[in-house]
Short mmCIF file of the N, C-alpha and C atoms (twelve columns), coordinates in Angstrom:
data_MODEL
# 
_entry.id   MODEL 
# 
loop_
_atom_site.group_PDB 
_atom_site.id 
_atom_site.type_symbol 
_atom_site.label_atom_id 
_atom_site.label_alt_id 
_atom_site.label_comp_id 
_atom_site.label_asym_id 
_atom_site.label_seq_id 
_atom_site.Cartn_x 
_atom_site.Cartn_y 
_atom_site.Cartn_z 
_atom_site.pdbx_PDB_model_num 
ATOM 1   N N  . MET A 1  19.352  -5.312  -23.530 1 
ATOM 2   C CA . MET A 1  19.606  -3.831  -22.892 1 
ATOM 3   C C  . MET A 1  18.024  -3.343  -24.067 1 
ATOM 4   N N  . GLU A 2  17.272  -2.729  -23.321 1 
ATOM 5   C CA . GLU A 2  16.638  -1.671  -24.418 1 
ATOM 6   C C  . GLU A 2  16.960  -0.482  -24.295 1 
ATOM 7   N N  . LEU A 3  16.426  0.625   -25.685 1 
ATOM 8   C CA . LEU A 3  17.306  1.924   -25.509 1 
ATOM 9   C C  . LEU A 3  15.726  2.569   -25.508 1 
ATOM 10  N N  . PHE A 4  15.207  1.720   -26.480 1 
ATOM 11  C CA . PHE A 4  13.316  2.550   -26.255 1 
ATOM 12  C C  . PHE A 4  12.479  1.485   -24.993 1 
ATOM 13  N N  . LYS A 5  12.688  2.435   -24.456 1 
ATOM 14  C CA . LYS A 5  11.055  1.800   -23.319 1 
ATOM 15  C C  . LYS A 5  9.369   2.053   -22.819 1 
ATOM 16  N N  . LYS A 6  8.806   1.935   -24.006 1 
ATOM 17  C CA . LYS A 6  7.063   2.510   -23.782 1 
ATOM 18  C C  . LYS A 6  7.323   3.047   -22.374 1 
ATOM 19  N N  . LYS A 7  6.714   3.780   -22.461 1 
ATOM 20  C CA . LYS A 7  6.061   4.475   -20.888 1 
ATOM 21  C C  . LYS A 7  4.825   3.859   -20.799 1 
ATOM 22  N N  . ILE A 8  4.631   4.078   -20.011 1 
ATOM 23  C CA . ILE A 8  3.135   3.427   -19.718 1 
ATOM 24  C C  . ILE A 8  2.066   4.757   -19.123 1 
ATOM 25  N N  . VAL A 9  1.406   4.890   -19.781 1 
ATOM 26  C CA . VAL A 9  0.724   6.476   -19.990 1 
ATOM 27  C C  . VAL A 9  -0.605  5.788   -18.827 1 
ATOM 28  N N  . THR A 10 -1.622  5.898   -17.750 1 
ATOM 29  C CA . THR A 10 -2.225  6.123   -16.859 1 
ATOM 30  C C  . THR A 10 -3.401  7.010   -17.157 1 
ATOM 31  N N  . GLN A 11 -4.472  5.920   -17.511 1 
ATOM 32  C CA . GLN A 11 -5.716  5.493   -17.817 1 
ATOM 33  C C  . GLN A 11 -6.551  5.529   -16.792 1 
ATOM 34  N N  . SER A 12 -7.550  6.101   -17.076 1 
ATOM 35  C CA . SER A 12 -8.774  6.400   -15.729 1 
ATOM 36  C C  . SER A 12 -9.887  5.662   -16.423 1 
ATOM 37  N N  . TYR A 13 -10.716 5.361   -15.157 1 
ATOM 38  C CA . TYR A 13 -11.737 3.952   -15.601 1 
ATOM 39  C C  . TYR A 13 -13.239 4.763   -14.410 1 
ATOM 40  N N  . ASP A 14 -14.155 4.436   -15.154 1 
ATOM 41  C CA . ASP A 14 -15.145 4.941   -13.651 1 
ATOM 42  C C  . ASP A 14 -15.300 3.751   -12.896 1 
ATOM 43  N N  . MET A 15 -14.687 4.883   -11.371 1 
ATOM 44  C CA . MET A 15 -14.782 4.435   -10.405 1 
ATOM 45  C C  . MET A 15 -16.209 3.884   -9.468  1 
ATOM 46  N N  . GLU A 16 -17.226 4.585   -10.240 1 
ATOM 47  C CA . GLU A 16 -17.623 4.803   -9.260  1 
ATOM 48  C C  . GLU A 16 -18.860 3.452   -9.808  1 
ATOM 49  N N  . ASN A 17 -18.648 2.757   -10.984 1 
ATOM 50  C CA . ASN A 17 -19.842 1.841   -10.920 1 
ATOM 51  C C  . ASN A 17 -19.240 0.889   -12.329 1 
ATOM 52  N N  . LYS A 18 -17.227 1.224   -12.069 1 
ATOM 53  C CA . LYS A 18 -17.204 -0.518  -12.084 1 
ATOM 54  C C  . LYS A 18 -15.933 -0.734  -11.541 1 
ATOM 55  N N  . LYS A 19 -15.569 -1.794  -11.755 1 
ATOM 56  C CA . LYS A 19 -14.765 -2.551  -11.132 1 
ATOM 57  C C  . LYS A 19 -13.623 -3.333  -11.606 1 
ATOM 58  N N  . PRO A 20 -12.351 -3.479  -11.141 1 
ATOM 59  C CA . PRO A 20 -11.205 -4.113  -12.192 1 
ATOM 60  C C  . PRO A 20 -11.592 -5.845  -12.249 1 
ATOM 61  N N  . VAL A 21 -11.782 -6.517  -13.604 1 
ATOM 62  C CA . VAL A 21 -11.696 -8.773  -12.611 1 
ATOM 63  C C  . VAL A 21 -10.610 -8.913  -13.479 1 
ATOM 64  N N  . ILE A 22 -10.761 -9.790  -13.736 1 
ATOM 65  C CA . ILE A 22 -9.744  -10.560 -14.906 1 
ATOM 66  C C  . ILE A 22 -11.014 -11.798 -14.793 1 
ATOM 67  N N  . LYS A 23 -10.969 -12.176 -16.062 1 
ATOM 68  C CA . LYS A 23 -11.874 -12.615 -16.087 1 
ATOM 69  C C  . LYS A 23 -11.486 -14.449 -17.001 1 
ATOM 70  N N  . ALA A 24 -11.653 -15.660 -15.305 1 
ATOM 71  C CA . ALA A 24 -10.466 -16.682 -17.084 1 
ATOM 72  C C  . ALA A 24 -11.353 -17.897 -16.971 1 
ATOM 73  N N  . SER A 25 -10.929 -18.696 -17.999 1 
ATOM 74  C CA . SER A 25 -11.614 -19.620 -18.475 1 
ATOM 75  C C  . SER A 25 -11.761 -21.076 -18.273 1 
ATOM 76  N N  . ILE A 26 -12.279 -21.656 -17.553 1 
ATOM 77  C CA . ILE A 26 -12.195 -22.822 -17.048 1 
ATOM 78  C C  . ILE A 26 -11.199 -23.865 -17.748 1 
ATOM 79  N N  . CYS A 27 -11.618 -23.939 -19.242 1 
ATOM 80  C CA . CYS A 27 -11.459 -25.057 -20.147 1 
ATOM 81  C C  . CYS A 27 -9.867  -24.540 -20.501 1 
ATOM 82  N N  . ASN A 28 -9.232  -23.380 -20.693 1 
ATOM 83  C CA . ASN A 28 -8.290  -23.423 -21.606 1 
ATOM 84  C C  . ASN A 28 -6.681  -22.315 -20.521 1 
ATOM 85  N N  . GLY A 29 -7.324  -21.789 -19.190 1 
ATOM 86  C CA . GLY A 29 -6.965  -21.121 -18.921 1 
ATOM 87  C C  . GLY A 29 -6.196  -19.750 -19.137 1 
ATOM 88  N N  . GLU A 30 -7.225  -19.233 -19.978 1 
ATOM 89  C CA . GLU A 30 -6.957  -17.880 -20.799 1 
ATOM 90  C C  . GLU A 30 -7.102  -16.953 -19.771 1 
ATOM 91  N N  . GLN A 31 -6.469  -15.514 -19.334 1 
ATOM 92  C CA . GLN A 31 -6.689  -14.973 -18.825 1 
ATOM 93  C C  . GLN A 31 -7.031  -13.686 -19.400 1 
ATOM 94  N N  . VAL A 32 -8.419  -12.809 -19.159 1 
ATOM 95  C CA . VAL A 32 -8.036  -11.045 -19.698 1 
ATOM 96  C C  . VAL A 32 -8.638  -10.064 -18.484 1 
ATOM 97  N N  . ALA A 33 -8.088  -9.307  -18.476 1 
ATOM 98  C CA . ALA A 33 -8.522  -8.250  -17.993 1 
ATOM 99  C C  . ALA A 33 -9.096  -7.151  -18.129 1 
ATOM 100 N N  . GLY A 34 -10.523 -6.694  -17.074 1 
ATOM 101 C CA . GLY A 34 -11.034 -5.868  -18.126 1 
ATOM 102 C C  . GLY A 34 -11.886 -5.382  -16.835 1 
ATOM 103 N N  . PHE A 35 -12.921 -4.865  -17.301 1 
ATOM 104 C CA . PHE A 35 -13.608 -3.726  -16.144 1 
ATOM 105 C C  . PHE A 35 -15.096 -4.692  -16.012 1 
ATOM 106 N N  . LYS A 36 -15.829 -4.321  -14.599 1 
ATOM 107 C CA . LYS A 36 -16.677 -4.913  -14.645 1 
ATOM 108 C C  . LYS A 36 -18.185 -4.111  -14.466 1 
ATOM 109 N N  . ASP A 37 -19.062 -3.682  -14.825 1 
ATOM 110 C CA . ASP A 37 -20.280 -2.749  -14.666 1 
ATOM 111 C C  . ASP A 37 -20.829 -3.620  -13.259 1 
ATOM 112 N N  . ILE A 38 -20.815 -2.714  -12.252 1 
ATOM 113 C CA . ILE A 38 -21.723 -3.172  -10.997 1 
ATOM 114 C C  . ILE A 38 -22.995 -3.531  -10.811 1 
ATOM 115 N N  . HIS A 39 -23.606 -2.862  -11.222 1 
ATOM 116 C CA . HIS A 39 -25.212 -2.351  -12.106 1 
ATOM 117 C C  . HIS A 39 -25.400 -3.286  -13.230 1 
ATOM 118 N N  . THR A 40 -25.464 -3.278  -14.515 1 
ATOM 119 C CA . THR A 40 -26.198 -4.787  -15.525 1 
ATOM 120 C C  . THR A 40 -24.887 -6.308  -14.712 1 
ATOM 121 N N  . GLY A 41 -23.303 -6.091  -14.601 1 
ATOM 122 C CA . GLY A 41 -22.947 -7.322  -14.570 1 
ATOM 123 C C  . GLY A 41 -21.954 -7.124  -16.033 1 
ATOM 124 N N  . LYS A 42 -21.818 -6.259  -16.775 1 
ATOM 125 C CA . LYS A 42 -21.537 -6.802  -18.350 1 
ATOM 126 C C  . LYS A 42 -19.546 -6.566  -17.868 1 
ATOM 127 N N  . ILE A 43 -19.394 -7.260  -18.600 1 
ATOM 128 C CA . ILE A 43 -17.786 -7.008  -18.077 1 
ATOM 129 C C  . ILE A 43 -17.485 -6.010  -20.028 1 
ATOM 130 N N  . GLU A 44 -16.291 -4.933  -19.690 1 
ATOM 131 C CA . GLU A 44 -15.520 -4.642  -20.774 1 
ATOM 132 C C  . GLU A 44 -14.805 -4.957  -20.763 1 
ATOM 133 N N  . GLU A 45 -13.922 -6.242  -22.123 1 
ATOM 134 C CA . GLU A 45 -12.570 -6.565  -22.254 1 
ATOM 135 C C  . GLU A 45 -10.939 -5.523  -22.339 1 
ATOM 136 N N  . VAL A 46 -10.110 -5.675  -21.254 1 
ATOM 137 C CA . VAL A 46 -8.986  -4.284  -22.209 1 
ATOM 138 C C  . VAL A 46 -7.914  -5.268  -22.584 1 
ATOM 139 N N  . MET A 47 -7.688  -6.058  -21.869 1 
ATOM 140 C CA . MET A 47 -6.306  -6.912  -22.446 1 
ATOM 141 C C  . MET A 47 -6.197  -7.784  -21.724 1 
ATOM 142 N N  . LEU A 48 -4.910  -8.795  -23.028 1 
ATOM 143 C CA . LEU A 48 -5.025  -10.468 -22.517 1 
ATOM 144 C C  . LEU A 48 -3.875  -10.756 -21.515 1 
ATOM 145 N N  . ILE A 49 -4.215  -11.447 -20.853 1 
ATOM 146 C CA . ILE A 49 -2.832  -11.490 -19.689 1 
ATOM 147 C C  . ILE A 49 -2.299  -12.605 -19.457 1 
ATOM 148 N N  . LYS A 50 -0.732  -12.992 -20.036 1 
ATOM 149 C CA . LYS A 50 0.161   -14.026 -20.470 1 
ATOM 150 C C  . LYS A 50 0.681   -14.330 -19.720 1 
ATOM 151 N N  . SER A 51 1.420   -13.272 -18.493 1 
ATOM 152 C CA . SER A 51 2.215   -13.926 -17.784 1 
ATOM 153 C C  . SER A 51 1.902   -12.827 -16.012 1 
ATOM 154 N N  . PRO A 52 2.394   -12.552 -15.508 1 
ATOM 155 C CA . PRO A 52 2.183   -11.618 -14.194 1 
ATOM 156 C C  . PRO A 52 2.979   -10.440 -14.465 1 
ATOM 157 N N  . SER A 53 3.322   -10.024 -14.831 1 
ATOM 158 C CA . SER A 53 3.652   -9.001  -15.704 1 
ATOM 159 C C  . SER A 53 3.389   -7.875  -16.946 1 
ATOM 160 N N  . ASP A 54 2.472   -9.135  -17.643 1 
ATOM 161 C CA . ASP A 54 1.369   -7.982  -18.232 1 
ATOM 162 C C  . ASP A 54 0.099   -7.880  -17.106 1 
ATOM 163 N N  . LEU A 55 -0.255  -8.496  -15.871 1 
ATOM 164 C CA . LEU A 55 -1.108  -8.545  -14.931 1 
ATOM 165 C C  . LEU A 55 -0.491  -7.042  -14.226 1 
ATOM 166 N N  . GLU A 56 0.154   -6.710  -14.281 1 
ATOM 167 C CA . GLU A 56 1.057   -5.892  -13.385 1 
ATOM 168 C C  . GLU A 56 1.285   -4.236  -14.725 1 
ATOM 169 N N  . LYS A 57 1.076   -4.485  -15.816 1 
ATOM 170 C CA . LYS A 57 1.002   -3.361  -16.520 1 
ATOM 171 C C  . LYS A 57 -0.161  -3.213  -17.025 1 
ATOM 172 N N  . PHE A 58 -1.635  -4.172  -16.089 1 
ATOM 173 C CA . PHE A 58 -2.463  -3.221  -16.743 1 
ATOM 174 C C  . PHE A 58 -2.900  -2.753  -15.467 1 
ATOM 175 N N  . LYS A 59 -2.301  -3.109  -14.189 1 
ATOM 176 C CA . LYS A 59 -2.517  -2.338  -12.820 1 
ATOM 177 C C  . LYS A 59 -1.905  -1.020  -13.401 1 
ATOM 178 N N  . THR A 60 -0.598  -0.822  -13.369 1 
ATOM 179 C CA . THR A 60 0.042   0.004   -13.841 1 
ATOM 180 C C  . THR A 60 -0.700  1.467   -14.811 1 
ATOM 181 N N  . MET A 61 -1.565  0.870   -15.606 1 
ATOM 182 C CA . MET A 61 -2.288  1.767   -16.328 1 
ATOM 183 C C  . MET A 61 -2.780  2.311   -15.888 1 
ATOM 184 N N  . TYR A 62 -4.154  1.550   -15.018 1 
ATOM 185 C CA . TYR A 62 -5.653  2.454   -14.445 1 
ATOM 186 C C  . TYR A 62 -4.885  2.757   -13.340 1 
ATOM 187 N N  . GLY A 63 -3.875  2.851   -12.525 1 
ATOM 188 C CA . GLY A 63 -3.321  3.167   -11.057 1 
ATOM 189 C C  . GLY A 63 -4.196  2.005   -10.413 1 
ATOM 190 N N  . ILE A 64 -4.626  0.455   -10.307 1 
ATOM 191 C CA . ILE A 64 -4.918  -0.130  -9.391  1 
ATOM 192 C C  . ILE A 64 -3.706  -0.118  -8.359  1 
ATOM 193 N N  . ASN A 65 -4.547  -0.585  -7.389  1 
ATOM 194 C CA . ASN A 65 -2.957  -0.801  -6.065  1 
ATOM 195 C C  . ASN A 65 -3.782  -2.347  -5.479  1 
ATOM 196 N N  . GLU A 66 -5.553  -1.774  -5.846  1 
ATOM 197 C CA . GLU A 66 -5.523  -3.713  -5.005  1 
ATOM 198 C C  . GLU A 66 -5.516  -4.186  -5.383  1 
ATOM 199 N N  . GLU A 67 -6.041  -5.831  -4.769  1 
ATOM 200 C CA . GLU A 67 -5.841  -7.087  -5.305  1 
ATOM 201 C C  . GLU A 67 -7.344  -7.285  -6.407  1 
ATOM 202 N N  . ILE A 68 -7.074  -7.597  -7.762  1 
ATOM 203 C CA . ILE A 68 -7.919  -7.648  -9.049  1 
ATOM 204 C C  . ILE A 68 -9.120  -9.244  -8.729  1 
ATOM 205 N N  . THR A 69 -9.732  -9.128  -8.542  1 
ATOM 206 C CA . THR A 69 -10.485 -10.848 -8.306  1 
ATOM 207 C C  . THR A 69 -10.589 -11.590 -9.417  1 
ATOM 208 N N  . LYS A 70 -10.964 -12.781 -9.276  1 
ATOM 209 C CA . LYS A 70 -11.060 -13.090 -10.533 1 
ATOM 210 C C  . LYS A 70 -12.468 -14.189 -11.250 1 
ATOM 211 N N  . GLU A 71 -12.861 -13.795 -11.976 1 
ATOM 212 C CA . GLU A 71 -14.475 -14.596 -12.777 1 
ATOM 213 C C  . GLU A 71 -14.455 -15.668 -13.085 1 
ATOM 214 N N  . TYR A 72 -14.732 -16.967 -12.686 1 
ATOM 215 C CA . TYR A 72 -14.885 -17.907 -13.947 1 
ATOM 216 C C  . TYR A 72 -16.098 -17.773 -15.281 1 
# 
Protein backbone atom coordinates (compact mmCIF):
# COMPACT_ATOMS: atom_id res chain seq x y z
CA MET A 1 0.00 0.00 0.00
CA GLU A 2 1.40 3.35 -1.04
CA LEU A 3 0.40 6.29 1.06
CA PHE A 4 2.30 8.89 -0.90
CA LYS A 5 2.36 8.35 -4.62
CA LYS A 6 4.62 10.52 -6.75
CA LYS A 7 2.75 12.79 -9.09
CA ILE A 8 3.85 12.53 -12.69
CA VAL A 9 4.22 16.03 -14.05
CA THR A 10 3.59 16.32 -17.78
CA GLN A 11 6.57 17.87 -19.51
CA SER A 12 6.89 19.07 -23.06
CA TYR A 13 9.34 18.60 -25.90
CA ASP A 14 9.85 20.22 -29.32
CA MET A 15 7.41 18.15 -31.40
CA GLU A 16 8.36 19.89 -34.65
CA ASN A 17 12.10 19.14 -34.42
CA LYS A 18 12.32 16.05 -32.20
CA LYS A 19 10.72 12.62 -32.13
CA PRO A 20 10.59 10.14 -29.24
CA VAL A 21 12.83 7.08 -29.67
CA ILE A 22 14.17 4.17 -27.65
CA LYS A 23 17.90 3.61 -28.06
CA ALA A 24 18.57 -0.09 -27.53
CA SER A 25 21.95 -1.80 -27.16
CA ILE A 26 22.49 -4.92 -29.24
CA CYS A 27 25.10 -6.25 -26.79
CA ASN A 28 23.37 -6.12 -23.41
CA GLY A 29 19.77 -5.19 -24.24
CA GLU A 30 19.90 -1.91 -22.29
CA GLN A 31 17.21 0.53 -23.41
CA VAL A 32 17.17 4.31 -22.98
CA ALA A 33 14.20 6.52 -23.88
CA GLY A 34 14.84 9.95 -25.29
CA PHE A 35 14.32 12.32 -28.18
CA LYS A 36 16.04 12.35 -31.58
CA ASP A 37 16.60 15.62 -33.42
CA ILE A 38 15.15 15.00 -36.90
CA HIS A 39 17.62 17.41 -38.50
CA THR A 40 20.94 16.36 -36.91
CA GLY A 41 20.13 12.80 -35.80
CA LYS A 42 21.48 13.50 -32.29
CA ILE A 43 19.68 11.64 -29.49
CA GLU A 44 19.02 13.32 -26.15
CA GLU A 45 18.72 10.56 -23.55
CA VAL A 46 16.08 11.10 -20.86
CA MET A 47 15.61 7.92 -18.83
CA LEU A 48 16.64 4.28 -18.55
CA ILE A 49 13.93 1.76 -19.42
CA LYS A 50 14.13 -1.34 -17.20
CA SER A 51 10.54 -2.55 -17.53
CA PRO A 52 7.34 -1.88 -19.49
CA SER A 53 6.13 0.30 -16.60
CA ASP A 54 9.16 2.59 -17.08
CA LEU A 55 8.20 3.01 -20.74
CA GLU A 56 4.63 3.86 -19.75
CA LYS A 57 5.93 6.39 -17.23
CA PHE A 58 8.05 8.03 -19.96
CA LYS A 59 5.08 8.18 -22.33
CA THR A 60 2.87 9.67 -19.59
CA MET A 61 5.52 12.24 -18.61
CA TYR A 62 5.64 13.65 -22.14
CA GLY A 63 2.05 12.97 -23.26
CA ILE A 64 3.09 10.49 -25.97
CA ASN A 65 0.26 8.33 -27.31
CA GLU A 66 1.81 6.79 -30.43
CA GLU A 67 4.20 3.84 -30.65
CA ILE A 68 7.86 4.74 -30.02
CA THR A 69 10.42 3.41 -32.50
CA LYS A 70 13.56 1.54 -31.40
CA GLU A 71 17.00 2.36 -32.76
CA TYR A 72 19.99 0.08 -32.39
